[in-house]
Amino acid sequence: MYVVELCHWLQNTPFATGLRQSDLLFPLIEGSHILALSVSVGLIITLDLRLLRLALCGEPVSRVMHQVMPWALPGFAVMFVTGLLLFVAQAEKVYTNTFFRYKVLFLVIAGFNALYYQMKFYPKMAEWDLAPAIPAGAKLTAAISLVLWAAIIALGRTMAYEL
Amino acid sequence: MGDILQHLWQLSYDSKTVDILRNTKYAIPMIQSFHLFGITLLLGGMVILNLRLTGFGLQELSMNSLGRQVWKWSVGGLLIAMASGTLVFVPDPARYAANYAFRTKMVLLCAAALFQFTVYRRAIRSQGAGARSRANTLVGCLSLTLWFSVGWAGRAIAFLG
Amino acid sequence: MKRKTFAASVLFAIIPAFAHHSFAMFELTKDVTYEGTVVDYRWENPHTHIIVKVESDAADKSTVGTWDIEGGATNIMGRQGWNRATFKPGDHVKIVAHPMKDGTKGASLFYAVLPDGKRLYHDIARPKGEGSSNP
């Protein structure tokens, strides 16, 4: 299988090997990946909870989004970069890991879920800013987001338990 | 004291309930996942609260609402983290107790929680909360430093020992 | 709190049954001695690995084969006296480890015995039932 061979090659490049064998750099990158959850997923939770009218109901939805997103986007960038580095360092081992595959799948679905919200609900968001009822579709994307991120986190953790 | 603790750890390690935990297929990774959920809620909440407290970000959101509601999530996250953390500790207490990073984490956790429920709580409810000031900046930075240090110490358990 | 419970139950429902390992994957109360030749010595994070081949003339027949013995992170092993050159392919080695419960040829490192008799442990803790810190 070509992809497995590519991953094997990637994992054995001097860069990847150096990363894997580094005493401090690898732990720093992995630690950053985990702790940056707070500035990515942790911030998105605010938005999801607002859409589900579970928190910050006094704040207009569009305001919550515009205030939080500028901080969440760099957070996701950190997650992506650290995640990529972690992948490169262990490419073959991780590519063949079942939990990792599902994690990536769910990440892609989460991305599409966010895109769907952007296209379908974002343009009209201000209309239900302080409305007592939020469109069912918007609420659904929020619920899906919460479930997906919980699953992604759990899958990431469980990756280590498949030798 | 050391002997008593060793005995306690062995009791925990040997207990039947703990054995079930250890032998249930995905119990340990699931518990650790909840630990991560708790941490995400706690640290995420702290980032939001401190951005607002220091007046550095999220200025258009009400300090009052954030102070009350996000505070609750953070405390909820902390409780989830502590409950799940206990369940991670209990099946292998001697190993964790001997780990320097773990001990450091526990000390930092106490410091962070103490700060959180005294000085910090007062700061976010005070009149001046949300405005840029030296006091708010100090409190905000201390809060973030303490909580993220607990996080890093937790990571160090597996990497530094 | 409800969201988390919902999320967790969804997660349990979708984890495929064929994903076969958990933290309880090692038989932690069993100390097995693997004596053979180093096939590979991987000094890396998150875990170091020593691949050991035990020949068919071994005293303990259950150890015959090629085993993946997993150690700790480089820092942790380093504290116990390991380094990137402790072993190399071709070296003779004697390792005590906890085997996988499901029978696959993997084990969790307890300690290695050097030619001079010195023990190199995996980690700082020596829980009771796993031998004391006295060599």
Short mmCIF file of C-alpha atoms in Angstrom, two decimals:
data_model
loop_
_atom_site.label_atom_id
_atom_site.label_comp_id
_atom_site.label_asym_id
_atom_site.label_seq_id
_atom_site.Cartn_x
_atom_site.Cartn_y
_atom_site.Cartn_z
CA MET A 1 0.00 0.00 0.00
CA TYR A 2 1.65 3.20 -1.19
CA VAL A 3 0.48 5.43 1.68
CA VAL A 4 1.95 3.10 4.32
CA GLU A 5 5.30 3.18 2.53
CA LEU A 6 5.14 6.95 2.35
CA CYS A 7 4.44 7.11 6.07
CA HIS A 8 7.30 4.71 6.75
CA TRP A 9 9.66 6.95 4.75
CA LEU A 10 8.33 10.07 6.48
CA GLN A 11 8.78 8.57 9.93
CA ASN A 12 12.40 7.69 9.17
CA THR A 13 13.50 11.07 7.86
CA PRO A 14 16.16 12.73 10.04
CA PHE A 15 13.65 15.40 11.01
CA ALA A 16 11.03 12.93 12.23
CA THR A 17 13.60 10.74 13.96
CA GLY A 18 15.18 13.73 15.67
CA LEU A 19 11.77 14.82 16.90
CA ARG A 20 10.97 11.39 18.27
CA GLN A 21 14.28 11.10 20.07
CA SER A 22 14.33 14.59 21.51
CA ASP A 23 14.13 14.68 25.28
CA LEU A 24 12.29 17.96 25.54
CA LEU A 25 10.95 18.93 22.13
CA PHE A 26 8.59 16.00 21.69
CA PRO A 27 7.02 16.42 25.16
CA LEU A 28 6.71 20.17 24.50
CA ILE A 29 4.91 19.64 21.21
CA GLU A 30 2.61 16.98 22.59
CA GLY A 31 1.90 19.03 25.70
CA SER A 32 1.10 22.07 23.58
CA HIS A 33 -1.25 19.99 21.46
CA ILE A 34 -3.20 18.92 24.53
CA LEU A 35 -3.18 22.22 26.42
CA ALA A 36 -4.08 24.22 23.31
CA LEU A 37 -7.41 22.38 23.47
CA SER A 38 -8.31 25.11 25.95
CA VAL A 39 -7.84 27.89 23.40
CA SER A 40 -9.53 26.06 20.58
CA VAL A 41 -12.23 23.62 21.60
CA GLY A 42 -12.56 25.33 24.97
CA LEU A 43 -13.53 28.56 23.20
CA ILE A 44 -15.81 26.93 20.64
CA ILE A 45 -17.79 25.47 23.51
CA THR A 46 -18.88 29.04 24.33
CA LEU A 47 -20.43 29.41 20.93
CA ASP A 48 -22.08 25.99 20.95
CA LEU A 49 -23.58 26.54 24.38
CA ARG A 50 -24.89 29.94 23.31
CA LEU A 51 -26.58 28.46 20.24
CA LEU A 52 -28.19 25.83 22.43
CA ARG A 53 -29.28 28.61 24.79
CA LEU A 54 -27.47 26.92 27.65
CA ALA A 55 -25.26 29.88 28.50
CA LEU A 56 -24.77 33.62 27.96
CA CYS A 57 -28.36 34.01 26.78
CA GLY A 58 -28.21 37.74 27.44
CA GLU A 59 -25.53 38.21 24.78
CA PRO A 60 -26.44 38.45 21.10
CA VAL A 61 -25.31 35.33 19.22
CA SER A 62 -23.40 37.32 16.62
CA ARG A 63 -21.55 39.21 19.32
CA VAL A 64 -20.42 36.01 21.05
CA MET A 65 -19.22 34.65 17.74
CA HIS A 66 -17.35 37.80 16.71
CA GLN A 67 -15.71 38.15 20.09
CA VAL A 68 -14.64 34.54 20.50
CA MET A 69 -13.59 33.48 16.99
CA PRO A 70 -10.52 35.78 16.71
CA TRP A 71 -9.08 33.93 19.73
CA ALA A 72 -10.22 30.44 18.72
CA LEU A 73 -8.81 30.49 15.20
CA PRO A 74 -5.15 30.90 16.26
CA GLY A 75 -5.83 28.19 18.84
CA PHE A 76 -6.92 25.80 16.11
CA ALA A 77 -3.86 26.77 14.09
CA VAL A 78 -1.67 25.68 17.02
CA MET A 79 -3.62 22.40 17.24
CA PHE A 80 -3.11 21.81 13.54
CA VAL A 81 0.64 22.56 13.50
CA THR A 82 1.41 20.52 16.63
CA GLY A 83 -0.81 17.73 15.35
CA LEU A 84 1.01 17.69 12.05
CA LEU A 85 4.40 17.54 13.78
CA LEU A 86 3.22 14.71 16.00
CA PHE A 87 1.98 12.87 12.92
CA VAL A 88 5.25 13.29 11.03
CA ALA A 89 7.24 11.99 14.00
CA GLN A 90 5.24 8.76 14.17
CA ALA A 91 3.64 8.64 10.72
CA GLU A 92 3.55 4.92 10.10
CA LYS A 93 2.64 3.91 13.63
CA VAL A 94 -0.16 6.42 13.79
CA TYR A 95 -1.49 5.98 10.26
CA THR A 96 -2.19 2.32 10.95
CA ASN A 97 -3.86 3.10 14.27
CA THR A 98 -7.64 2.60 14.16
CA PHE A 99 -8.39 5.30 16.71
CA PHE A 100 -6.32 7.82 14.77
CA ARG A 101 -8.23 7.08 11.59
CA TYR A 102 -11.54 7.70 13.29
CA LYS A 103 -10.13 10.85 14.88
CA VAL A 104 -9.19 12.24 11.47
CA LEU A 105 -12.58 11.25 10.06
CA PHE A 106 -14.36 13.08 12.87
CA LEU A 107 -12.10 16.11 12.44
CA VAL A 108 -13.12 16.26 8.78
CA ILE A 109 -16.81 15.95 9.72
CA ALA A 110 -16.37 18.67 12.35
CA GLY A 111 -14.86 20.86 9.65
CA PHE A 112 -17.81 20.28 7.34
CA ASN A 113 -20.19 20.93 10.23
CA ALA A 114 -18.53 24.31 10.83
CA LEU A 115 -18.60 25.06 7.11
CA TYR A 116 -22.30 24.20 6.97
CA TYR A 117 -23.00 26.66 9.78
CA GLN A 118 -20.97 29.35 8.02
CA MET A 119 -22.87 28.92 4.78
CA LYS A 120 -26.38 28.32 6.02
CA PHE A 121 -26.75 30.23 9.28
CA TYR A 122 -23.99 32.80 9.60
CA PRO A 123 -25.46 35.18 6.97
CA LYS A 124 -28.78 35.44 8.82
CA MET A 125 -27.34 35.14 12.35
CA ALA A 126 -28.17 38.69 13.43
CA GLU A 127 -31.89 38.01 12.90
CA TRP A 128 -32.04 35.66 15.87
CA ASP A 129 -29.38 37.41 17.93
CA LEU A 130 -31.55 37.79 20.98
CA ALA A 131 -34.52 35.71 19.86
CA PRO A 132 -35.93 33.22 22.35
CA ALA A 133 -35.89 30.56 19.65
CA ILE A 134 -32.89 29.65 17.54
CA PRO A 135 -33.31 27.84 14.21
CA ALA A 136 -33.32 24.08 14.74
CA GLY A 137 -30.57 23.59 12.16
CA ALA A 138 -28.23 25.96 13.98
CA LYS A 139 -28.88 24.19 17.26
CA LEU A 140 -28.18 20.87 15.58
CA THR A 141 -24.77 22.01 14.33
CA ALA A 142 -23.95 23.16 17.88
CA ALA A 143 -24.95 19.83 19.39
CA ILE A 144 -23.05 17.90 16.72
CA SER A 145 -20.01 20.09 17.36
CA LEU A 146 -20.00 19.29 21.09
CA VAL A 147 -20.40 15.55 20.52
CA LEU A 148 -17.76 15.45 17.78
CA TRP A 149 -15.15 17.33 19.80
CA ALA A 150 -15.71 15.10 22.83
CA ALA A 151 -15.27 12.08 20.56
CA ILE A 152 -12.17 13.55 18.91
CA ILE A 153 -10.55 14.18 22.29
CA ALA A 154 -11.39 10.68 23.53
CA LEU A 155 -10.12 9.05 20.32
CA GLY A 156 -6.88 11.03 20.57
CA ARG A 157 -6.36 9.73 24.10
CA THR A 158 -7.23 6.16 23.22
CA MET A 159 -4.73 6.08 20.34
CA ALA A 160 -2.02 5.18 22.83
CA TYR A 161 -3.78 2.00 23.81
CA GLU A 162 -3.40 0.23 20.50
CA LEU A 163 0.19 -1.05 20.37
CA MET B 1 4.31 7.96 57.56
CA GLY B 2 5.95 6.52 54.46
CA ASP B 3 5.04 3.00 55.55
CA ILE B 4 1.44 3.94 56.18
CA LEU B 5 1.19 5.49 52.71
CA GLN B 6 2.80 2.44 51.07
CA HIS B 7 0.29 0.25 52.86
CA LEU B 8 -2.55 2.49 51.69
CA TRP B 9 -1.33 2.39 48.10
CA GLN B 10 -1.09 -1.39 48.23
CA LEU B 11 -4.64 -1.63 49.62
CA SER B 12 -5.91 0.49 46.78
CA TYR B 13 -3.91 -1.43 44.18
CA ASP B 14 -5.25 -4.73 45.49
CA SER B 15 -8.87 -3.75 45.91
CA LYS B 16 -11.55 -5.61 43.96
CA THR B 17 -13.28 -2.47 42.70
CA VAL B 18 -10.02 -1.11 41.37
CA ASP B 19 -9.33 -4.45 39.74
CA ILE B 20 -12.59 -4.16 37.81
CA LEU B 21 -11.49 -0.69 36.66
CA ARG B 22 -8.13 -2.00 35.52
CA ASN B 23 -9.62 -4.92 33.66
CA THR B 24 -12.56 -3.28 31.94
CA LYS B 25 -11.53 -2.82 28.38
CA TYR B 26 -11.70 0.92 27.84
CA ALA B 27 -12.26 2.10 31.39
CA ILE B 28 -8.89 3.75 31.87
CA PRO B 29 -8.72 5.64 28.54
CA MET B 30 -12.37 6.70 29.01
CA ILE B 31 -11.59 8.05 32.48
CA GLN B 32 -8.57 9.85 31.11
CA SER B 33 -10.75 11.31 28.34
CA PHE B 34 -13.07 12.74 30.98
CA HIS B 35 -10.00 14.16 32.67
CA LEU B 36 -9.26 15.94 29.37
CA PHE B 37 -12.87 17.17 29.05
CA GLY B 38 -12.60 18.62 32.54
CA ILE B 39 -9.26 20.26 31.74
CA THR B 40 -10.61 21.74 28.48
CA LEU B 41 -13.60 23.22 30.34
CA LEU B 42 -11.45 24.50 33.20
CA LEU B 43 -8.60 25.98 31.17
CA GLY B 44 -10.89 27.21 28.40
CA GLY B 45 -13.05 28.95 30.97
CA MET B 46 -9.99 30.47 32.60
CA VAL B 47 -8.74 31.80 29.28
CA ILE B 48 -12.11 33.44 28.60
CA LEU B 49 -12.47 34.86 32.10
CA ASN B 50 -8.94 36.19 32.24
CA LEU B 51 -9.12 37.77 28.79
CA ARG B 52 -12.19 39.64 29.98
CA LEU B 53 -10.95 40.41 33.50
CA THR B 54 -7.76 42.03 32.26
CA GLY B 55 -9.68 43.96 29.62
CA PHE B 56 -7.39 42.44 27.05
CA GLY B 57 -10.07 40.68 25.02
CA LEU B 58 -13.77 39.89 24.67
CA GLN B 59 -14.49 43.46 25.83
CA GLU B 60 -17.93 43.53 24.25
CA LEU B 61 -19.17 40.64 26.35
CA SER B 62 -20.55 41.46 29.77
CA MET B 63 -18.03 40.96 32.61
CA ASN B 64 -20.94 40.18 34.87
CA SER B 65 -22.34 37.34 32.72
CA LEU B 66 -18.94 35.85 32.08
CA GLY B 67 -18.01 36.18 35.72
CA ARG B 68 -21.03 34.21 36.77
CA GLN B 69 -21.55 31.69 34.00
CA VAL B 70 -18.04 30.93 32.76
CA TRP B 71 -16.95 30.72 36.39
CA LYS B 72 -19.45 27.90 36.78
CA TRP B 73 -18.11 25.93 33.83
CA SER B 74 -14.56 26.30 35.11
CA VAL B 75 -15.51 25.00 38.51
CA GLY B 76 -17.51 22.21 36.83
CA GLY B 77 -14.47 21.37 34.71
CA LEU B 78 -12.27 21.33 37.81
CA LEU B 79 -14.63 18.93 39.56
CA ILE B 80 -14.71 16.61 36.55
CA ALA B 81 -10.91 16.74 36.37
CA MET B 82 -10.53 15.98 40.06
CA ALA B 83 -13.03 13.11 40.06
CA SER B 84 -11.52 11.51 36.96
CA GLY B 85 -8.02 12.24 38.25
CA THR B 86 -8.76 10.30 41.42
CA LEU B 87 -9.94 7.36 39.31
CA VAL B 88 -6.68 7.48 37.32
CA PHE B 89 -4.64 7.56 40.53
CA VAL B 90 -6.38 4.85 42.49
CA PRO B 91 -5.46 1.80 40.33
CA ASP B 92 -1.73 2.61 40.49
CA PRO B 93 -1.13 4.84 43.51
CA ALA B 94 2.47 3.87 44.36
CA ARG B 95 3.71 4.67 40.88
CA TYR B 96 2.08 8.11 40.83
CA ALA B 97 3.04 8.95 44.41
CA ALA B 98 6.69 8.27 43.58
CA ASN B 99 6.56 10.47 40.48
CA TYR B 100 8.03 13.94 41.11
CA ALA B 101 5.96 15.58 38.40
CA PHE B 102 2.81 14.20 40.00
CA ARG B 103 3.75 15.57 43.42
CA THR B 104 4.53 18.95 41.90
CA LYS B 105 1.18 18.90 40.13
CA MET B 106 -0.67 18.27 43.39
CA VAL B 107 1.09 21.16 45.10
CA LEU B 108 0.36 23.47 42.17
CA LEU B 109 -3.25 22.28 42.10
CA CYS B 110 -3.71 23.27 45.74
CA ALA B 111 -2.12 26.65 45.10
CA ALA B 112 -4.25 27.26 42.01
CA ALA B 113 -7.48 26.24 43.72
CA LEU B 114 -6.70 28.29 46.80
CA PHE B 115 -6.02 31.35 44.67
CA GLN B 116 -9.12 30.67 42.58
CA PHE B 117 -11.58 30.57 45.45
CA THR B 118 -10.16 33.50 47.39
CA VAL B 119 -8.37 36.34 45.62
CA TYR B 120 -9.58 35.48 42.12
CA ARG B 121 -13.23 35.13 42.94
CA ARG B 122 -13.19 38.48 44.67
CA ALA B 123 -11.36 40.09 41.76
CA ILE B 124 -13.85 39.03 39.10
CA ARG B 125 -16.81 40.21 41.16
CA SER B 126 -15.28 43.53 42.10
CA GLN B 127 -16.27 46.89 40.65
CA GLY B 128 -13.07 47.31 38.69
CA ALA B 129 -13.19 43.91 37.01
CA GLY B 130 -12.89 44.05 33.25
CA ALA B 131 -11.03 47.34 33.12
CA ARG B 132 -7.35 47.50 32.24
CA SER B 133 -5.42 47.89 35.46
CA ARG B 134 -2.25 46.61 37.02
CA ALA B 135 -4.18 44.67 39.63
CA ASN B 136 -6.40 42.94 37.09
CA THR B 137 -3.45 42.09 34.88
CA LEU B 138 -1.55 40.63 37.82
CA VAL B 139 -4.49 38.52 38.96
CA GLY B 140 -5.20 37.35 35.41
CA CYS B 141 -1.61 36.38 34.69
CA LEU B 142 -1.25 34.59 38.00
CA SER B 143 -4.43 32.64 37.41
CA LEU B 144 -3.38 31.51 33.95
CA THR B 145 0.16 30.70 35.07
CA LEU B 146 -1.05 28.60 37.98
CA TRP B 147 -3.62 26.60 36.02
CA PHE B 148 -1.44 26.01 32.99
CA SER B 149 1.42 24.96 35.27
CA VAL B 150 -0.86 22.29 36.70
CA GLY B 151 -1.51 21.21 33.12
CA TRP B 152 2.18 21.05 32.21
CA ALA B 153 3.04 19.20 35.41
CA GLY B 154 0.41 16.66 34.43
CA ARG B 155 2.09 16.15 31.07
CA ALA B 156 5.46 15.86 32.76
CA ILE B 157 4.27 12.79 34.67
CA ALA B 158 4.73 10.60 31.61
CA PHE B 159 7.75 12.42 30.21
CA LEU B 160 9.90 13.58 33.09
CA GLY B 161 8.94 11.29 35.95
CA MET C 1 -22.89 17.89 32.21
CA LYS C 2 -25.70 16.25 30.18
CA ARG C 3 -23.84 17.01 26.93
CA LYS C 4 -20.78 15.15 28.19
CA THR C 5 -22.78 12.07 29.15
CA PHE C 6 -24.50 12.09 25.79
CA ALA C 7 -21.17 12.50 24.03
CA ALA C 8 -19.65 9.67 26.02
CA SER C 9 -22.46 7.25 25.24
CA VAL C 10 -22.29 8.07 21.55
CA LEU C 11 -18.57 7.41 21.72
CA PHE C 12 -19.03 4.03 23.35
CA ALA C 13 -21.54 3.08 20.71
CA ILE C 14 -19.28 3.80 17.81
CA ILE C 15 -15.91 2.47 18.92
CA PRO C 16 -15.39 -0.55 16.67
CA ALA C 17 -15.20 -3.87 18.43
CA PHE C 18 -12.02 -4.91 16.67
CA ALA C 19 -9.91 -2.22 18.37
CA HIS C 20 -8.35 -4.60 20.77
CA HIS C 21 -6.17 -2.98 23.44
CA SER C 22 -6.66 -1.16 26.73
CA PHE C 23 -4.45 0.00 29.54
CA ALA C 24 -5.05 -3.32 31.22
CA MET C 25 -3.27 -4.80 28.23
CA PHE C 26 -0.30 -5.94 30.28
CA GLU C 27 -0.33 -8.64 32.93
CA LEU C 28 1.21 -6.36 35.56
CA THR C 29 1.48 -9.00 38.26
CA LYS C 30 3.44 -11.39 36.03
CA ASP C 31 7.25 -11.08 35.77
CA VAL C 32 8.58 -13.00 32.77
CA THR C 33 12.27 -13.21 31.82
CA TYR C 34 13.10 -12.81 28.14
CA GLU C 35 16.63 -13.82 27.25
CA GLY C 36 17.83 -13.44 23.70
CA THR C 37 19.25 -11.13 21.04
CA VAL C 38 18.36 -7.49 20.43
CA VAL C 39 16.76 -7.12 17.00
CA ASP C 40 16.07 -3.41 17.35
CA TYR C 41 16.59 -0.77 20.03
CA ARG C 42 14.37 2.28 19.53
CA TRP C 43 15.31 5.18 21.76
CA GLU C 44 12.33 7.49 21.17
CA ASN C 45 9.21 9.19 22.46
CA PRO C 46 6.55 8.56 23.60
CA HIS C 47 7.96 5.07 24.40
CA THR C 48 11.31 3.39 23.92
CA HIS C 49 11.11 -0.11 22.45
CA ILE C 50 13.47 -3.07 22.65
CA ILE C 51 12.71 -5.82 20.12
CA VAL C 52 14.10 -9.09 21.46
CA LYS C 53 14.35 -12.45 19.69
CA VAL C 54 14.24 -15.46 22.01
CA GLU C 55 15.52 -18.67 20.40
CA SER C 56 13.61 -21.96 20.50
CA ASP C 57 16.11 -23.48 22.95
CA ALA C 58 14.98 -21.09 25.71
CA ALA C 59 14.26 -22.49 29.17
CA ASP C 60 10.81 -20.90 29.27
CA LYS C 61 9.07 -22.04 26.07
CA SER C 62 6.39 -19.38 26.38
CA THR C 63 9.02 -16.71 25.69
CA VAL C 64 10.16 -18.13 22.33
CA GLY C 65 9.69 -15.66 19.48
CA THR C 66 10.24 -12.00 18.74
CA TRP C 67 8.93 -9.61 21.39
CA ASP C 68 8.24 -5.86 21.39
CA ILE C 69 9.15 -4.72 24.89
CA GLU C 70 7.88 -1.24 25.61
CA GLY C 71 9.68 1.11 27.97
CA GLY C 72 9.03 4.68 29.01
CA ALA C 73 9.80 8.11 27.57
CA THR C 74 13.47 8.94 26.94
CA ASN C 75 13.68 11.27 29.92
CA ILE C 76 12.24 8.73 32.32
CA MET C 77 14.46 5.93 31.06
CA GLY C 78 17.42 8.29 31.09
CA ARG C 79 16.92 8.86 34.82
CA GLN C 80 17.15 5.14 35.39
CA GLY C 81 20.50 4.90 33.62
CA TRP C 82 19.39 4.13 30.06
CA ASN C 83 20.66 6.06 27.06
CA ARG C 84 20.42 5.86 23.28
CA ALA C 85 23.41 3.48 23.16
CA THR C 86 22.57 1.12 26.02
CA PHE C 87 21.79 -1.64 23.56
CA LYS C 88 22.28 -2.19 19.85
CA PRO C 89 21.10 -4.87 17.42
CA GLY C 90 23.02 -8.08 17.99
CA ASP C 91 23.56 -7.58 21.72
CA HIS C 92 22.67 -10.42 24.05
CA VAL C 93 20.06 -9.25 26.53
CA LYS C 94 18.09 -10.44 29.57
CA ILE C 95 14.91 -8.50 30.26
CA VAL C 96 12.19 -8.95 32.84
CA ALA C 97 8.82 -7.65 31.64
CA HIS C 98 5.04 -7.98 31.97
CA PRO C 99 3.51 -9.73 28.95
CA MET C 100 0.39 -8.65 27.07
CA LYS C 101 -2.77 -10.25 28.33
CA ASP C 102 -4.13 -11.19 24.92
CA GLY C 103 -1.13 -13.32 23.93
CA THR C 104 0.40 -11.02 21.31
CA LYS C 105 4.17 -10.80 21.59
CA GLY C 106 4.41 -7.50 23.45
CA ALA C 107 5.43 -6.74 27.01
CA SER C 108 5.89 -3.83 29.40
CA LEU C 109 9.47 -3.40 30.57
CA PHE C 110 10.19 -3.95 34.26
CA TYR C 111 13.99 -4.06 34.15
CA ALA C 112 16.92 -5.21 32.02
CA VAL C 113 19.93 -7.04 33.49
CA LEU C 114 23.33 -5.86 32.27
CA PRO C 115 26.28 -8.31 31.88
CA ASP C 116 27.72 -7.14 35.22
CA GLY C 117 24.45 -7.97 36.97
CA LYS C 118 23.27 -4.39 37.36
CA ARG C 119 19.55 -3.75 36.84
CA LEU C 120 18.24 -0.97 34.61
CA TYR C 121 14.67 -0.24 35.63
CA HIS C 122 11.87 1.22 33.56
CA ASP C 123 10.75 3.77 36.09
CA ILE C 124 11.35 5.16 39.54
CA ALA C 125 8.55 3.30 41.34
CA ARG C 126 9.07 -0.22 42.59
CA PRO C 127 5.57 -1.20 43.76
CA LYS C 128 5.33 -4.04 46.21
CA GLY C 129 4.66 -7.27 44.38
CA GLU C 130 6.96 -6.14 41.57
CA GLY C 131 10.17 -6.62 43.54
CA SER C 132 11.92 -4.17 45.86
CA SER C 133 14.45 -1.52 44.93
CA ASN C 134 17.23 -3.68 46.36
CA PRO C 135 18.95 -5.42 43.45
#
